[in-house]
XYZ file of C-alpha atoms in Angstrom:
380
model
C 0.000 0.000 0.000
C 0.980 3.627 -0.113
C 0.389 5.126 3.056
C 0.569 8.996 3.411
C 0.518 10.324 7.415
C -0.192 13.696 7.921
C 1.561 14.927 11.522
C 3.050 17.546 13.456
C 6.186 15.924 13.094
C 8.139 13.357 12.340
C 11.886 14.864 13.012
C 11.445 16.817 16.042
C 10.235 15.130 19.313
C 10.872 18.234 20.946
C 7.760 18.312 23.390
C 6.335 16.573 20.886
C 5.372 12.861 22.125
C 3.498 11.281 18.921
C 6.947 11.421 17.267
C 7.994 8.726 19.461
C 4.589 6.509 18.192
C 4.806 7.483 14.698
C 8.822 6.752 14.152
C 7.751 3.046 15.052
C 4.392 2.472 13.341
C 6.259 3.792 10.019
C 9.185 1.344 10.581
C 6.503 -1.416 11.147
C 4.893 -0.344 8.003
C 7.788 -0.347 6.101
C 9.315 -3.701 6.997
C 5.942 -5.190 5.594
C 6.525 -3.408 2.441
C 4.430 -0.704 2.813
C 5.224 2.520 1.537
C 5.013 5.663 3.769
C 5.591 9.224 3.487
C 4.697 11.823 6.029
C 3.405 14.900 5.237
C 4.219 17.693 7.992
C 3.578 21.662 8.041
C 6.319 23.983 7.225
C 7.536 25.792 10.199
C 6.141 23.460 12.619
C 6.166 24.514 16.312
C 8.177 21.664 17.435
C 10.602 21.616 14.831
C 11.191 25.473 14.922
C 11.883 24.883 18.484
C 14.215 21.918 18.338
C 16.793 23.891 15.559
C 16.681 26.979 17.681
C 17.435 24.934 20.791
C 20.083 22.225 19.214
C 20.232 23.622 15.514
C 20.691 21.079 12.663
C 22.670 18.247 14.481
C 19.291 17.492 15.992
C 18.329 16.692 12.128
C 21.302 15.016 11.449
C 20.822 12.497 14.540
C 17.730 11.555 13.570
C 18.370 10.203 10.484
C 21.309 8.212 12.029
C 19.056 6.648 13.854
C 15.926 6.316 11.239
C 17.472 6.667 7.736
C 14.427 5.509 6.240
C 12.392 8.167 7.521
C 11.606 11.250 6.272
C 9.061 14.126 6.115
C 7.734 16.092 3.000
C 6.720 19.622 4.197
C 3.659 21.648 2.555
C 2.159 25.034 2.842
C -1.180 24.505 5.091
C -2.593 27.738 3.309
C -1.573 26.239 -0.139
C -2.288 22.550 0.321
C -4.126 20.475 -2.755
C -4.830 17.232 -1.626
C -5.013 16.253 -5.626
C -1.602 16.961 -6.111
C -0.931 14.578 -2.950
C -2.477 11.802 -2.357
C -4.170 11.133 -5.352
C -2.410 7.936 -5.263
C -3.052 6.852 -1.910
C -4.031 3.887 -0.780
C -4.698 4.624 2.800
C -4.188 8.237 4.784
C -4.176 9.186 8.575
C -4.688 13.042 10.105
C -3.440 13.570 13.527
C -5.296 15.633 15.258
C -2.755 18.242 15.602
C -3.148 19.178 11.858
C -4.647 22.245 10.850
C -8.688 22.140 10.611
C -8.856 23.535 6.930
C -5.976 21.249 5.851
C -8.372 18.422 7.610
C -11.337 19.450 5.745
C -10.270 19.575 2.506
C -8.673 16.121 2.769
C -11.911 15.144 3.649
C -13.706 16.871 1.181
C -11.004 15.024 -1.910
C -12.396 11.602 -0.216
C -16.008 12.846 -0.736
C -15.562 12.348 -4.583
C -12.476 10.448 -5.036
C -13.399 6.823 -2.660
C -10.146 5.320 -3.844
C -7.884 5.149 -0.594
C -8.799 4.351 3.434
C -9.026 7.830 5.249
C -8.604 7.958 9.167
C -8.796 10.453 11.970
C -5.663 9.690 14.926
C -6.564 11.503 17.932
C -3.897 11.282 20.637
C -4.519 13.927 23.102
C -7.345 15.113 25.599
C -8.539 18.503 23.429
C -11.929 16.340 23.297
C -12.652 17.395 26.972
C -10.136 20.449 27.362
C -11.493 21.749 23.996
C -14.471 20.357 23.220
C -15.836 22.902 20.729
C -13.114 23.470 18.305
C -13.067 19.094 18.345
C -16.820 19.089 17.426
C -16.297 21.768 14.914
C -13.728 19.718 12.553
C -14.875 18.256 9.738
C -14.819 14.285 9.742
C -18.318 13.323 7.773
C -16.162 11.939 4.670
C -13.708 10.090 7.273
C -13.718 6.251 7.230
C -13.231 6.201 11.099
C -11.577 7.727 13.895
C -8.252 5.851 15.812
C -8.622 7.020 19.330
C -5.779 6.178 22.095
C -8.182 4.452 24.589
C -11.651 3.445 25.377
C -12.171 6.398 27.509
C -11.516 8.683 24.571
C -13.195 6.451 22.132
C -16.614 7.041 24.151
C -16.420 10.710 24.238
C -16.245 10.392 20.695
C -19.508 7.962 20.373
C -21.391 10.065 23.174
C -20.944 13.097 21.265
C -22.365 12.035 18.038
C -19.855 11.427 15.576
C -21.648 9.243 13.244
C -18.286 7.357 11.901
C -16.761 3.947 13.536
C -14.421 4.750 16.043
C -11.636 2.311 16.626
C -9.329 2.281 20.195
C -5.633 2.481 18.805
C -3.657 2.171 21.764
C -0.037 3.690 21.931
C 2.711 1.224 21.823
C 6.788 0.541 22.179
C 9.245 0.772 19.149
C 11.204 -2.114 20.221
C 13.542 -1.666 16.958
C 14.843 1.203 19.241
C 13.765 0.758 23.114
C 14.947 -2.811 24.124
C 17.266 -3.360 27.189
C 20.860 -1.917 26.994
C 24.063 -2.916 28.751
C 26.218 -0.435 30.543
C 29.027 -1.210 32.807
C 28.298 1.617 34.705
C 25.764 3.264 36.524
C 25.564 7.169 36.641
C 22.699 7.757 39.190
C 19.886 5.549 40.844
C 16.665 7.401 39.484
C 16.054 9.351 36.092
C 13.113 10.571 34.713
C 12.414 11.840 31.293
C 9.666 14.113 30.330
C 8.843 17.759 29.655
C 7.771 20.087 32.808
C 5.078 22.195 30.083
C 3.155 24.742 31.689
C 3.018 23.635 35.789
C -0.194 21.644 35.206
C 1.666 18.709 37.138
C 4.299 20.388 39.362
C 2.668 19.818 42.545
C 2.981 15.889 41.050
C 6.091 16.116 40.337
C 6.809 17.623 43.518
C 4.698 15.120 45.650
C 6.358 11.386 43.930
C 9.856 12.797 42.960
C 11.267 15.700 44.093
C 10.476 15.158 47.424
C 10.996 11.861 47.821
C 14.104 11.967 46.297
C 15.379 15.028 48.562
C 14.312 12.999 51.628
C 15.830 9.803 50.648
C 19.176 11.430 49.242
C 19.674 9.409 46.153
C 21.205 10.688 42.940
C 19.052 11.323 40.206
C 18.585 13.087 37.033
C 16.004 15.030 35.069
C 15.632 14.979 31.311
C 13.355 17.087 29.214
C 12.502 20.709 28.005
C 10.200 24.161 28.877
C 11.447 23.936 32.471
C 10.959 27.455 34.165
C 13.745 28.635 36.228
C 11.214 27.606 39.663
C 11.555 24.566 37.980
C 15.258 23.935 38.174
C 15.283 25.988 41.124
C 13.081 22.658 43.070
C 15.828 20.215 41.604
C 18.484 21.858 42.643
C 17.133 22.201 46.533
C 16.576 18.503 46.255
C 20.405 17.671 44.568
C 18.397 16.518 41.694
C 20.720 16.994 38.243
C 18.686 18.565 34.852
C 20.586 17.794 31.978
C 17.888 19.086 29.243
C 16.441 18.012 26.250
C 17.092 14.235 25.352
C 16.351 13.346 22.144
C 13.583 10.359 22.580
C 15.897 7.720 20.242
C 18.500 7.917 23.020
C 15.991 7.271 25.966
C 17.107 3.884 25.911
C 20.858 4.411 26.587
C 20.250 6.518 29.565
C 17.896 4.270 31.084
C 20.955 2.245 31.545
C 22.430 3.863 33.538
C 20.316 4.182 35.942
C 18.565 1.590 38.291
C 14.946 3.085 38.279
C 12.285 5.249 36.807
C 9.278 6.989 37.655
C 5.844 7.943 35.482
C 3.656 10.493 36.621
C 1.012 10.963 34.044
C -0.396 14.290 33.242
C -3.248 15.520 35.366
C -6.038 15.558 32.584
C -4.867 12.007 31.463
C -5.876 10.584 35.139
C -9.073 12.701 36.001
C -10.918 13.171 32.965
C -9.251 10.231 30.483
C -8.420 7.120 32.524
C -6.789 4.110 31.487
C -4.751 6.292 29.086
C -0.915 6.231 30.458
C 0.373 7.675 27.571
C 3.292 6.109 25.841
C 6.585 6.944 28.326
C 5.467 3.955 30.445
C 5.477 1.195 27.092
C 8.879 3.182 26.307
C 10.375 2.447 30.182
C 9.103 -1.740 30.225
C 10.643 -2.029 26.621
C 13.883 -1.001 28.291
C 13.372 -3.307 31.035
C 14.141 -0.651 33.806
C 11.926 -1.291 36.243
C 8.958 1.630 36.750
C 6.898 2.964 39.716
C 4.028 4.974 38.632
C 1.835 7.340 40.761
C -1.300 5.729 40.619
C -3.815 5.465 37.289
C -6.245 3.572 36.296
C -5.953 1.072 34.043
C -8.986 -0.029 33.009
C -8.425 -1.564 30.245
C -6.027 -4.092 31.995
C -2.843 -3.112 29.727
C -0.474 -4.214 32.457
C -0.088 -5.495 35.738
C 0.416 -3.404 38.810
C 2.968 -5.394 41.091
C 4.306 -7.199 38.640
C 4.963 -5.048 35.694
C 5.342 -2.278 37.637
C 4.951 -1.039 41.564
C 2.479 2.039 42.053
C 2.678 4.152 44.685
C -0.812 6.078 46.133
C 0.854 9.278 47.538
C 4.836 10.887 48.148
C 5.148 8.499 51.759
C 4.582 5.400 49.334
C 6.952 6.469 46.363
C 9.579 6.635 49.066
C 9.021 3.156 50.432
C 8.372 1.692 46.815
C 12.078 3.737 46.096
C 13.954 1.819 48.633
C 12.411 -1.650 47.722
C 13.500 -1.313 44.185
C 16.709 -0.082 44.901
C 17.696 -2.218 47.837
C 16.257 -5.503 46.853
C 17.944 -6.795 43.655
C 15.573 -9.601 43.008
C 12.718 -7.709 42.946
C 14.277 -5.027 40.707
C 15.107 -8.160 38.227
C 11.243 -9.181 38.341
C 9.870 -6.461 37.690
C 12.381 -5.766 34.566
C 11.656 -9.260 33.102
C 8.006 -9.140 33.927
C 7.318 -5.466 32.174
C 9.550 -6.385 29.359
C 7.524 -9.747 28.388
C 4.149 -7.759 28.873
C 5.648 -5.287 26.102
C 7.135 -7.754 23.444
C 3.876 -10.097 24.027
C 0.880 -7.454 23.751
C 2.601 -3.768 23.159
C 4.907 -3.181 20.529
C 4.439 -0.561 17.172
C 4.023 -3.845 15.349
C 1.626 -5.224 17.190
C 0.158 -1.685 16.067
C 0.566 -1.984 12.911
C -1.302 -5.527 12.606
C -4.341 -4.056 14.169
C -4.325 -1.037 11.787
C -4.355 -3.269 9.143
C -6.730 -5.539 10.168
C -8.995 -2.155 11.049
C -8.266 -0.667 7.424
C -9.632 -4.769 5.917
C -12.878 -4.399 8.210
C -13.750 -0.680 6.376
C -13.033 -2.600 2.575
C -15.105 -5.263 4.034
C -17.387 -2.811 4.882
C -17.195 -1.208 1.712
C -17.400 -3.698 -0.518
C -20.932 -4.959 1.289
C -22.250 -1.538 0.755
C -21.395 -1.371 -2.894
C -23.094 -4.641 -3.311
C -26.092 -3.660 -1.126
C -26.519 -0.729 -3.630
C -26.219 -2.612 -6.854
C -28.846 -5.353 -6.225
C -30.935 -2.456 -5.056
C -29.979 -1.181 -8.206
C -30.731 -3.886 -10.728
C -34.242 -4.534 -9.148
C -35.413 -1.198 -9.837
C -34.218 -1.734 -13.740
């Protein structure tokens, strides 16, 4: 198949986090012999940001690490969807793409039915931003790919009249898979982006704090850390080192003997079961994880043995020291959150359920056209 993915980005995973999904799901569609091109806007927020920050060696490490990727950039005021896809036989839209350039992909589909169009929705703008989500134009979509059930229903209870479909984020395991290092720099990292303090009394609560009390030596990845930020870390002889690009994640995990996820507020209060994709990324790397608590719902892992939760700051501290002073625990939970990933969670695994959702809408399709000419042939 051709495949043509329209997204934010590709390149830059500078506070960007459905890079990290999309670099794997296009090397899973390529290894099957699928051909895929990705289609991102010029002068695209992350990207701009990434160059200014680490200029064009962040471009040039990237395609170290994913030579067969790439990204075609277009002019969202300009765009003609018949000068791009009119060969296509399948196309997703992230929901990060501009509305008009949504619509008028849409509108091409109303009158040329010759490729599989999809909606990807990866965030939580369904609840935080309701109206502008209601106001895009998806009649002439095949479906909608939602990152979890809870995000899927919003989408049913609101109306849309087109199958939705839960696409669950997943692990590139051609890039996060255990690593060997002799050495170990620290006992805790975590990796992620501070953003705009709508989890720093989190972060505060099930790292900083704990780690301050318990004196260990850890490290902070990430970017748009304001200087109160830092200024925490430092109090609590936590190290920031800055942006990591996401295709190294898996060196620096080992180093260290431990990681922590803290998902976002809106993920846990108004989209459970959605623990977006850093946890998939830490069990691929077999470094074992304690997460503040979440609900999974949809029974994607499993607490205690993939991974040790921890209800409140007093809890994180005691999980901490069990991790980190009791080696054969540390080893279970590795091996344990590692199988659950290869088994159930990897891009490919991903990519087979895309497929077998893209066969269901031909299926589909080719009833319909059926349907229509019996109908057809008894009125002649």
């Amino acid at each position: 198949m051709k495949i043509y993915l329209f997204y934010h980005s590709v390149i830059s995973d500078w506070n960007h986090g459905n890079a990290h999904f999309l670099r794997g799901i296009i090397t899973s569609l390529q290894l099957k012999g699928h051909s895929v091109r990705v289609y991102e806007p010029q002068n695209g927020w992350s990207l701009k940001n990434l160059v200014q920050q680490e200029g064009l060696k962040a471009y040039d490490q990237f395609q170290a690490y994913y030579p067969f990727h790439d990204s075609v950039f277009y002019n969202e005021e300009k765009f003609a969807p018949e000068k791009i896809i009119a060969d296509a036989d399948m196309v997703i839209v992230h929901e990060w793409t501009n509305p008009q350039v949504i619509k008028k992909i849409g509108d091409y589909k109303a009158i040329n039915d010759h490729f599989t169009l999809l909606f990807h929705d990866t965030h939580h703008r369904m609840i935080s931003d309701r109206e502008n989500m209601s106001n895009l134009s998806l009649k002439d979509y095949d479906g909608i790919l939602a990152f979890g059930d809870s995000l899927k229903s919003l989408y049913v209870e609101s109306g849309f009249t087109k199958p939705v479909w839960t696409w669950h984020e997943a692990a590139d395991d051609h890039v996060f898979y255990p690593r060997d290092s002799e050495t170990k720099e620290g006992d805790l990292v975590w990796i992620g982006n501070w953003g705009e303090d709508e989890r720093t009394e989190e972060l505060t609560e099930f790292i900083i704090e704990p780690m301050r009390k318990l004196g260990i030596k850890a490290s902070f990845y990430g970017v748009r850390y304001p200087d109160h930020a830092i200024e925490l870390l430092e109090k609590a002889n936590i190290q920031y080192k800055g942006w990591l690009p996401n295709f190294k994640v898996p060196e620096i995990f080992s180093k260290y003997k431990v990681t922590v996820h803290v998902p976002r507020r809106p993920y846990v209060k108004m989209l459970p079961g959605i623990p977006t994709i850093r946890p998939f990324e830490a069990l691929a790397c077999g470094i074992p994880l304690i997460s503040s608590l979440w609900t999974d719902s949809e029974h994607l892992f499993t607490p205690g043995k993939d991974y040790l939760e921890a209800a409140n700051g007093k809890e994180m501290e005691k999980q901490l020291e069990r991790v980190l002073s009791d080696e054969t625990l540390s080893q279970s939970l590795s091996k344990h959150g590692l199988n659950t990933i290869r088994q159930k969670h990897t891009c490919n695994h991903r990519v087979n359920e895309l497929l077998g959702i893209v066969n269901t809408i031909e299926k589909y399709k080719q009833k319909a056209n059926t349907n229509l000419l019996e109908i057809t042939s008894k009125l002649l």
